[in-house]
C-alpha angles and dihedrals in degrees: 000000000000090000096056094046087056090052096043097062094057113017111023086143093076085057099054124034094201114091105255089209093067098044086050088056096048089048090050094049086072110089097220090061116087104158130018117216107217095234087053086054100048093043087051090049087048099046092045090050090049094046090052091052089048092050091049095047095047093047089049099052093042102042141062097272098093088073093056092031086235134106111232137195090247089055090058099039090051088050088050091052099038106036114072090207089064104032089107086073098055090105095045090048104033117178109261111245130176113266089233088055089048091051092053089051092052089050094049090046094054091046096045094048123015088183116147093222094058094062095076090054093052092057094052088050089052091058090052106042097046 
């Protein structure tokens, strides 16, 4: 561990490819966070980086990307939909659908259930799908 500590003091950026300043801004946007320890910032950045690598690798291996030797958005959204580990990302990585298809779905929802409570949900879906 001594080597890592020495590298952390001056050049932690070499160990992490995500910009620490941006991660600090995101962490500070949480009302519960008042001050951020440098080690906590570094570990959050590193954990985020490893998570993104894991998501990308998993999506590539389990998607159609292998055939084209590319990682596609639909590989990522499929992972968010199908894999339990990544289901919390489903709102962030919604399945892409054609606008015409979405409008038909909205029409069908309106016809099927004219319930007052459902209207709020439709607005949320609107933001995510478009």
